[in-house]
Short mmCIF file of C-alpha atoms in Angstrom, two decimals:
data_model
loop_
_atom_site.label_atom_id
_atom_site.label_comp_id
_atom_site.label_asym_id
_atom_site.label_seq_id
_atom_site.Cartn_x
_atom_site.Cartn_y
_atom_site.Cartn_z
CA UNK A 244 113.97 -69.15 36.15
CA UNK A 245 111.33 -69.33 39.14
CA UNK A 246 112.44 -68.64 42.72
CA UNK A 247 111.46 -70.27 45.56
CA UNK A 248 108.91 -67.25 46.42
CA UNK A 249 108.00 -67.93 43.01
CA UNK A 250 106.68 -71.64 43.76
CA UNK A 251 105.61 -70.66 47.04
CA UNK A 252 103.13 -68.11 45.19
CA UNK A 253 101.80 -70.42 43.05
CA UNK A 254 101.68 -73.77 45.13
CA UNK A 255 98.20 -75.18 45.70
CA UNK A 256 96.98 -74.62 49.36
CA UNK A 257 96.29 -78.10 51.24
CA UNK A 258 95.04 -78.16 54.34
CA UNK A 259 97.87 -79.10 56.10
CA UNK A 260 98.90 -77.41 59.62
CA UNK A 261 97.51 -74.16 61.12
CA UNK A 262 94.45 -73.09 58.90
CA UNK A 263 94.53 -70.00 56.71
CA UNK A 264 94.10 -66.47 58.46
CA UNK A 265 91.54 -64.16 57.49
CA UNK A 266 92.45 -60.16 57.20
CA UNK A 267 88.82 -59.78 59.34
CA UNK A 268 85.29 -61.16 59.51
CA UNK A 269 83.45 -60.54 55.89
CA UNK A 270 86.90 -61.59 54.27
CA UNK A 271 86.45 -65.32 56.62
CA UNK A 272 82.19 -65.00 55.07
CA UNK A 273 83.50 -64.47 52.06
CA UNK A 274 85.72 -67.67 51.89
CA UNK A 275 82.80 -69.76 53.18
CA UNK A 276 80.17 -68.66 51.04
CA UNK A 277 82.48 -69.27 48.28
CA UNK A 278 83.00 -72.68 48.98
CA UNK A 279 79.31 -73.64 49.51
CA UNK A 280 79.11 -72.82 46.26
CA UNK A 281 81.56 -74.81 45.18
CA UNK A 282 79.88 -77.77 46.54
CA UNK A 283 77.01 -77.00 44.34
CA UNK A 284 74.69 -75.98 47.67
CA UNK A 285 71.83 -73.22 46.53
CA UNK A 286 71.04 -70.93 49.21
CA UNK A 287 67.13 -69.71 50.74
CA UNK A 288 66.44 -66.90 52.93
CA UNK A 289 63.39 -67.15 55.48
CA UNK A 290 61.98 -64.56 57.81
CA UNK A 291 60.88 -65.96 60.97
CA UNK A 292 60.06 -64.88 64.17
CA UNK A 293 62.63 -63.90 66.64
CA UNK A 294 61.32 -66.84 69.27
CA UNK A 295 61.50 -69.40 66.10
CA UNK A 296 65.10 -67.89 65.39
CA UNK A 297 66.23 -68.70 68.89
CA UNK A 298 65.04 -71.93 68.86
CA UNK A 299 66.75 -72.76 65.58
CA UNK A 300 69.92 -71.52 67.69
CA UNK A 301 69.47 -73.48 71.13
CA UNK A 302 68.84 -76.91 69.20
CA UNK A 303 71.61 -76.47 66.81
CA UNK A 304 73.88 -75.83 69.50
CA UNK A 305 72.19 -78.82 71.44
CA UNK A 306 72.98 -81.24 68.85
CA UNK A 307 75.78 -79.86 67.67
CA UNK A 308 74.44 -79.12 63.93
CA UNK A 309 74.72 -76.31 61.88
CA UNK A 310 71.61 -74.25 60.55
CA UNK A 311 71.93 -75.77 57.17
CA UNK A 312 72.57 -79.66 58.50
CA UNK A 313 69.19 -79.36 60.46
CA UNK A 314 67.29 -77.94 58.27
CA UNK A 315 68.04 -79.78 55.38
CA UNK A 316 67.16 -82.99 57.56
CA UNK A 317 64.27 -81.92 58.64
CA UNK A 318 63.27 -81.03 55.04
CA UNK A 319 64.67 -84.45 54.03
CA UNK A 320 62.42 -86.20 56.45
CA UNK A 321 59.38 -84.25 55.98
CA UNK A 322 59.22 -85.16 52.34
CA UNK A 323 60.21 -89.09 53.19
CA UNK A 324 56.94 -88.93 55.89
CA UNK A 325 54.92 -87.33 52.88
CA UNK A 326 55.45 -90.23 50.33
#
């Protein structure tokens, strides 16, 4: 016979009310990268310079994008301007 801390263990998180609480900052990375994956997104890695970095911060801020979101449109329309 279950209890109720039973259930509680094994319910399914929704996201309902206050979001979850992370034990510190790699644990909250962790979490993220894990569900990127899960949405079947592949990760790249590019070295640029720091100038180009800080502009990739200022606009993304500006607009109110993520790294990801404005690259991949910029990628998106690059190769729609190519063809």
């Amino acid at each position: 016979m279950h209890s109720m801390m039973d259930e509680e263990k094994d319910a399914v998180r929704r996201k309902v009310g206050k979001p979850r609480k992370y034990a510190n900052r790699s644990e909250r990375q962790a979490a993220h990268v894990e569900n990127l994956k899960r949405k079947d997104l592949k990760e790249i890695q590019a070295y640029v310079l720091p100038e180009v970095k800080d502009i990739l911060l200022s606009v993304c801020e500006a607009i109110g994008k993520t790294q990801s979101e404005l690259l991949s449109e910029i990628l998106v329309r690059f190769a729609e301007c190519r063809n």
